[in-house]
Coordinates of C-alpha atoms and ligand atoms in Angstrom, one line a residue:
M9 CA 0.0 0.0 0.0
K10 CA 1.2 3.5 -0.9
V11 CA 0.1 6.3 1.3
A12 CA 0.1 10.1 0.7
F13 CA 0.4 11.7 4.2
F14 CA -0.9 15.3 4.2
D15 CA -0.2 18.1 6.7
T16 CA 2.8 16.3 8.1
K17 CA 4.2 17.7 11.3
P18 CA 7.6 16.7 12.8
Y19 CA 6.0 14.9 15.7
D20 CA 4.0 12.6 13.2
V21 CA 7.0 11.2 11.5
P22 CA 8.8 8.9 14.0
G23 CA 5.7 6.9 15.1
F24 CA 4.3 6.5 11.7
T25 CA 7.6 5.5 10.2
K26 CA 8.1 2.9 12.8
Y27 CA 4.7 1.3 12.5
A28 CA 4.5 1.6 8.7
Q29 CA 7.9 -0.1 8.3
D30 CA 6.7 -3.0 10.4
A31 CA 3.6 -3.3 8.3
G32 CA 5.4 -3.0 4.9
I33 CA 3.5 0.2 4.1
E34 CA 5.1 3.0 2.1
I35 CA 4.4 6.5 3.3
K36 CA 5.2 9.7 1.4
F37 CA 5.1 12.6 4.0
L38 CA 3.8 15.9 2.5
E39 CA 3.7 19.2 4.4
T40 CA 0.8 20.6 2.4
K41 CA -2.8 20.2 3.6
L42 CA -5.3 18.3 1.4
N43 CA -7.7 20.5 -0.5
E44 CA -9.0 20.9 -4.1
D45 CA -5.6 22.4 -5.2
T46 CA -3.5 19.6 -3.7
A47 CA -5.7 16.5 -4.2
S48 CA -3.8 15.6 -7.4
L49 CA -0.6 15.0 -5.3
A50 CA -2.3 11.8 -4.3
N51 CA -2.6 10.5 -7.8
G52 CA -1.2 6.9 -8.0
F53 CA -1.5 6.4 -4.2
D54 CA -3.9 3.9 -2.6
C55 CA -4.6 5.9 0.5
V56 CA -4.5 9.5 1.8
C57 CA -3.8 10.0 5.5
I58 CA -5.3 13.2 6.8
F59 CA -5.8 15.3 9.9
V60 CA -8.4 17.7 11.3
N61 CA -7.8 20.7 9.0
D62 CA -7.4 18.8 5.7
V63 CA -10.5 19.1 3.5
A64 CA -12.1 16.1 1.9
N65 CA -15.2 17.6 0.5
A66 CA -17.1 16.2 -2.5
A67 CA -14.8 17.8 -5.1
V68 CA -11.7 16.5 -3.3
V69 CA -13.2 13.1 -3.0
E70 CA -13.9 13.0 -6.8
K71 CA -10.3 14.0 -7.5
L72 CA -8.9 11.4 -5.1
Y73 CA -11.1 8.7 -6.6
A74 CA -10.1 9.6 -10.1
G75 CA -6.5 9.4 -9.1
G76 CA -6.9 5.9 -7.7
V77 CA -7.3 6.6 -4.0
R78 CA -9.5 4.0 -2.3
M79 CA -9.0 4.8 1.4
I80 CA -9.0 7.9 3.5
A81 CA -7.2 7.2 6.8
L82 CA -8.1 9.9 9.3
R83 CA -5.4 10.1 12.0
C84 CA -8.0 11.7 14.4
A85 CA -11.4 10.9 15.9
G86 CA -13.6 13.6 14.4
F87 CA -14.5 13.2 10.7
N88 CA -16.6 16.3 10.0
N89 CA -14.0 17.4 7.4
V90 CA -14.8 14.4 5.2
D91 CA -17.9 14.3 3.0
T92 CA -18.7 10.7 3.9
R93 CA -21.8 10.7 1.6
A94 CA -19.5 11.6 -1.4
C95 CA -17.1 8.8 -0.4
F96 CA -19.9 6.1 -0.1
G97 CA -19.4 3.4 -2.7
K98 CA -16.0 4.8 -3.8
I99 CA -13.6 5.5 -0.9
H100 CA -13.6 3.8 2.5
V101 CA -13.1 6.1 5.4
F102 CA -11.4 5.1 8.6
R103 CA -10.6 7.0 11.8
V104 CA -9.0 6.5 15.2
P105 CA -12.1 6.5 17.5
A106 CA -10.0 6.7 20.7
Y107 CA -6.3 7.3 21.2
S108 CA -6.2 9.0 24.5
P109 CA -9.5 10.5 25.7
Y110 CA -7.5 11.3 28.9
A111 CA -5.2 13.7 26.9
V112 CA -8.2 15.8 25.8
A113 CA -10.1 15.7 29.1
E114 CA -6.9 16.6 31.0
H115 CA -6.2 19.5 28.7
A116 CA -9.8 20.8 29.1
M117 CA -9.2 20.9 32.9
A118 CA -5.8 22.5 32.4
L119 CA -7.5 25.3 30.4
L120 CA -10.2 25.7 33.0
L121 CA -7.7 26.0 35.9
G122 CA -5.5 28.3 33.8
V123 CA -8.4 30.8 33.0
N124 CA -10.0 30.6 36.4
R125 CA -6.8 31.2 38.3
H126 CA -5.3 33.5 35.7
I127 CA -2.2 31.4 35.3
H128 CA -1.4 32.9 31.9
K129 CA -1.3 36.4 33.4
A130 CA 0.5 35.4 36.6
Y131 CA 3.2 33.6 34.6
L132 CA 4.0 36.8 32.6
R133 CA 3.9 39.0 35.6
T134 CA 6.3 37.0 37.8
R135 CA 8.7 36.8 34.9
E136 CA 9.0 40.5 35.1
F137 CA 9.2 40.4 38.9
N138 CA 5.7 41.9 39.2
F139 CA 4.4 40.1 42.2
S140 CA 1.1 42.0 42.5
L141 CA -2.0 39.9 42.9
N142 CA -4.4 42.5 41.7
G143 CA -6.9 41.1 39.1
L144 CA -5.9 37.5 39.7
T145 CA -8.9 36.4 41.9
G146 CA -10.5 33.2 40.8
F147 CA -13.3 31.0 42.2
D148 CA -13.2 27.6 44.0
L149 CA -14.2 24.8 41.6
Y150 CA -15.3 22.8 44.7
G151 CA -19.1 22.9 45.0
K152 CA -19.6 24.6 41.5
T153 CA -21.7 23.0 38.8
V154 CA -20.2 21.9 35.5
G155 CA -22.4 21.2 32.4
V156 CA -20.8 18.5 30.2
I157 CA -22.3 18.4 26.7
G158 CA -21.5 15.1 25.0
T159 CA -20.8 12.2 27.4
G160 CA -18.8 9.9 25.1
K161 CA -15.2 8.9 26.0
I162 CA -13.8 12.3 26.6
G163 CA -16.9 13.9 28.2
R164 CA -17.2 11.1 30.7
I165 CA -13.5 11.3 31.7
F166 CA -13.8 15.1 32.0
A167 CA -16.9 14.6 34.2
D168 CA -14.8 12.2 36.4
I169 CA -12.0 14.8 36.7
C170 CA -14.5 17.4 37.7
K171 CA -16.0 15.1 40.4
G172 CA -12.5 14.8 41.7
F173 CA -12.5 18.5 42.3
G174 CA -15.8 18.2 44.2
M175 CA -17.9 19.7 41.4
K176 CA -21.5 18.8 40.7
V177 CA -21.9 17.4 37.2
L178 CA -24.9 17.9 34.9
A179 CA -24.8 16.2 31.6
Y180 CA -26.5 16.5 28.2
D181 CA -26.2 14.0 25.4
K182 CA -28.4 13.2 22.4
F183 CA -27.9 9.6 23.2
P184 CA -27.6 9.5 27.1
N185 CA -25.7 6.6 28.5
P186 CA -27.7 5.2 31.5
A187 CA -24.7 3.2 32.6
S188 CA -22.6 6.3 33.1
G189 CA -24.2 7.2 36.4
L190 CA -24.4 10.9 35.2
E191 CA -27.4 13.1 35.9
Y192 CA -28.8 14.0 32.4
V193 CA -30.8 17.2 31.9
E194 CA -31.9 19.1 28.8
L195 CA -29.7 21.9 27.4
P196 CA -31.7 24.8 28.8
E197 CA -31.0 23.4 32.3
I198 CA -27.3 23.0 31.5
F199 CA -27.2 26.7 30.3
A200 CA -29.2 28.0 33.3
K201 CA -27.4 26.1 36.1
S202 CA -23.8 25.7 35.1
D203 CA -20.8 27.7 36.3
V204 CA -18.7 25.9 33.8
I205 CA -19.8 24.4 30.4
S206 CA -17.5 22.0 28.5
L207 CA -18.2 20.8 25.0
H208 CA -17.5 17.2 24.1
C209 CA -19.9 16.4 21.3
P210 CA -19.0 16.0 17.7
L211 CA -19.6 18.8 15.1
T212 CA -22.7 17.9 13.0
E213 CA -25.4 19.9 11.3
E214 CA -27.3 19.7 14.6
T215 CA -24.5 20.8 16.9
H216 CA -23.3 23.6 14.6
H217 CA -23.4 26.9 16.6
L218 CA -24.9 25.0 19.6
I219 CA -23.5 27.9 21.6
N220 CA -25.2 30.9 20.0
D221 CA -26.8 34.2 21.2
E222 CA -30.0 32.4 22.4
A223 CA -27.9 29.9 24.5
V224 CA -25.7 32.6 25.9
E225 CA -28.7 34.6 27.0
Q226 CA -29.8 31.6 29.2
M227 CA -26.4 31.3 30.9
K228 CA -25.4 32.2 34.4
K229 CA -23.4 35.3 34.8
G230 CA -19.7 34.5 34.9
V231 CA -19.9 31.1 33.3
V232 CA -16.7 29.7 31.9
I233 CA -17.0 28.0 28.5
I234 CA -14.5 25.2 27.5
N235 CA -14.3 24.0 23.9
T236 CA -11.8 21.2 23.1
S237 CA -14.2 19.6 20.6
R238 CA -14.7 21.5 17.3
G239 CA -14.6 25.3 16.8
A240 CA -17.9 25.6 15.0
L241 CA -19.9 24.3 18.0
I242 CA -19.6 28.0 19.1
D243 CA -20.8 31.0 17.1
T244 CA -17.8 33.2 17.6
D245 CA -19.8 36.4 17.4
A246 CA -22.1 35.1 20.2
L247 CA -19.1 34.3 22.3
I248 CA -17.5 37.7 21.8
N249 CA -20.7 39.5 22.7
G250 CA -21.3 37.2 25.7
I251 CA -17.8 38.1 27.0
K252 CA -18.3 41.8 26.3
V253 CA -21.6 42.0 28.2
E254 CA -19.9 39.9 31.0
I255 CA -22.3 37.0 30.9
I256 CA -19.4 34.8 29.9
G257 CA -16.6 35.1 32.5
G258 CA -14.0 33.1 30.7
A259 CA -13.4 31.1 27.5
C260 CA -11.0 28.2 27.1
L261 CA -10.6 27.5 23.4
D262 CA -8.5 24.7 22.0
V263 CA -10.4 24.9 18.8
Y264 CA -11.8 27.8 16.8
E265 CA -14.3 28.1 14.0
E266 CA -11.9 29.5 11.5
E267 CA -8.8 27.7 12.7
A268 CA -7.9 25.8 9.5
D269 CA -5.5 28.4 8.0
L270 CA -3.9 29.4 11.3
F271 CA -3.7 26.6 13.8
Y272 CA -0.6 24.3 13.7
E273 CA 1.4 27.1 11.9
D274 CA 3.9 29.6 13.2
M275 CA 2.1 32.9 12.3
S276 CA 4.3 35.0 14.6
G277 CA 5.8 36.9 11.7
H278 CA 2.5 37.6 10.0
I279 CA -0.3 40.1 10.4
V280 CA -3.2 37.8 11.4
Q281 CA -6.2 38.8 9.3
D282 CA -8.9 37.1 11.4
D283 CA -10.2 40.1 13.4
K284 CA -12.5 37.9 15.6
L285 CA -9.6 35.7 16.7
V286 CA -7.5 38.8 17.4
R287 CA -10.4 40.3 19.4
L288 CA -10.7 37.1 21.5
M289 CA -6.9 36.9 22.1
A290 CA -7.0 40.5 23.3
M291 CA -9.4 39.6 26.1
P292 CA -7.8 38.8 29.5
N293 CA -10.2 36.0 30.3
V294 CA -9.6 34.0 27.1
I295 CA -7.0 31.3 26.6
V296 CA -6.5 29.9 23.2
T297 CA -4.4 26.8 22.5
S298 CA -3.8 25.6 19.0
H299 CA -5.9 22.4 18.8
Q300 CA -3.3 20.7 21.0
A301 CA -5.5 18.8 23.5
F302 CA -4.6 15.5 21.9
L303 CA -0.9 16.1 22.0
T304 CA 0.6 13.6 24.5
Q305 CA 3.2 10.9 23.8
E306 CA 0.6 8.2 24.5
A307 CA -1.9 9.7 22.1
L308 CA 0.6 10.1 19.3
D309 CA 1.7 6.5 19.6
N310 CA -1.9 5.2 19.7
I311 CA -2.8 7.3 16.7
A312 CA 0.1 6.0 14.6
N313 CA -0.5 2.4 15.7
T314 CA -4.3 2.4 15.0
T315 CA -4.0 4.3 11.7
V316 CA -1.3 2.0 10.3
S317 CA -3.4 -1.0 11.5
N318 CA -6.4 0.5 9.6
M319 CA -4.2 0.7 6.5
R320 CA -2.9 -2.8 6.9
K321 CA -6.4 -4.3 7.4
F322 CA -7.8 -2.4 4.4
A323 CA -4.9 -3.6 2.2
S324 CA -5.5 -7.2 3.2
G325 CA -9.3 -7.0 2.8
E326 CA -9.9 -7.5 6.5
P327 CA -12.9 -5.5 7.8
S328 CA -12.4 -3.1 10.7
P329 CA -16.0 -2.1 11.6
E330 CA -15.0 -0.3 14.8
T331 CA -12.8 2.2 12.9
E332 CA -14.6 2.5 9.5
V333 CA -17.2 5.3 9.1
C334 CA -19.7 6.4 6.5
Y335 CA -22.7 8.6 6.5
H336 CA -24.9 5.5 7.1
C337 CA -23.1 5.0 10.5
S338 CA -24.9 8.0 12.0
R339 CA -28.3 6.6 10.9
K340 CA -28.6 3.9 13.5
D341 CA -31.5 2.1 11.6
D342 CA -29.6 2.0 8.3
C343 CA -26.0 1.1 9.1
R344 CA -24.8 -1.5 6.6
K345 CA -21.7 -2.3 8.7
E346 CA -24.0 -4.2 11.1
R347 CA -24.7 -6.8 8.3
H348 CA -21.6 -6.6 6.1
Q349 CA -18.8 -5.6 8.5
K350 CA -17.9 -2.9 5.9
C351 CA -19.8 0.2 4.9
F352 CA -20.0 -1.0 1.2
Ligands
NAD24 P1 -17.4 10.1 21.4 O1 -18.0 9.6 20.1 O2 -16.9 9.0 22.3 O3 -18.5 10.9 22.2 C1 -19.3 11.9 21.5 C2 -20.6 12.0 22.3 O4 -21.4 13.1 21.8 C3 -21.4 10.8 22.3 O5 -21.8 10.4 23.5 C4 -22.6 11.2 21.4 O6 -23.8 10.5 21.8 C5 -22.7 12.7 21.7 N1 -23.5 13.4 20.7 C6 -23.7 13.2 19.4 N2 -24.5 14.1 18.9 C7 -24.8 14.9 19.9 C8 -25.7 16.1 20.0 N3 -26.4 16.5 18.9 N4 -25.8 16.7 21.2 C9 -25.1 16.2 22.3 N5 -24.3 15.2 22.2 C10 -24.2 14.5 21.1 O7 -16.3 11.1 21.1 P2 -15.0 11.5 21.9 O8 -13.9 10.6 21.7 O9 -15.5 11.8 23.3 O10 -14.7 12.9 21.3 C11 -15.6 14.1 21.4 C12 -15.1 15.1 20.4 O11 -13.8 15.6 20.8 C13 -14.9 14.6 19.0 O12 -16.0 14.7 18.2 C14 -13.8 15.6 18.4 O13 -14.5 16.6 17.7 C15 -13.2 16.2 19.7 N6 -11.7 15.9 19.8 C16 -10.9 16.9 20.0 C17 -9.5 16.7 20.1 C18 -8.5 17.8 20.3 O14 -7.3 17.6 20.2 N7 -9.0 19.0 20.7 C19 -9.1 15.4 20.1 C20 -10.0 14.3 20.0 C21 -11.3 14.6 19.8

């Protein structure tokens, strides 16, 4: 199997090289992202390996298919950047459903602690020998209510971490998990009662701009919002307005709606053109990290291992129903994998 590996970063190469060599898979590492302009670079390859900000829309899928690609191997969990309907019947799509939910949940808590206790400001102050505490007051997490939206692998671990801090957890999920022991409520109750709201659901048509003006209006004054899931779960205008009118007391953003051309790149020598991001970054109660919640050694190793295993299985014709996705998979009554072990 020959793989075109898009959007390569230095930390991807060692793990993927090791596992691919063991599996007899040939990988060409490309720095460019996958999009309509670059899809032809995959001509003659069997598989493209892509990450969160590569684009596999219908036009890209057509080009990949025409060039001989039969597999898209996502080296991440989310697959909102792939048009799975366009892929159906042509290109099999695989992902890494879990590589370290702990990595993401722990980063969400790190951001919450950072924003709440102003660690980002304190760090800069003490480096300049400014030992003043003015403006650094936070609040105890103990006894506060956290609303967890999406109680899959990451959301449940984040809920457990919050319980460890003595927080009360309210949960919302479209498909509640009765075995989780969580207290499920509807979204308006999450918005009205939570001191902290953390997003852990996938980005779908339904969850796009889940946090919008209407949601913000229902929230408790001072609420801290954490998004380690996907940027477009939050309407950025609503977030900025919510912070300006002081309903939202803090924002912890590992993802951002328009991150695709910025995140993962060194933009320090450029004038960033995204005024909304610049506005957010200028606010003292906002911490932005560059989609790094997944970035632990354990996660990188699991990502490389599972992704190469997906490639090896696909090449040998072995099904991998737990990692293959298609648009039918989200339609529980019509998922063909149940019967055939493969989406088509
Ligand atoms: P998961 O599939 O285990 O859980 C997702 C949960 O969301 C499920 O319980 C599902 O029922 C629920 N859900 C689906 N539709 C919903 C809706 N409309 N409203 C509310 N809940 C809904 O996924 P996970 O492994 O916990 O990952 C969650 C998300 O985290 C992923 O979709 C991905 O976008 C994001 N993620 C981010 C990073 C990062 O580095 N920042 C890394 C991995 C994953």
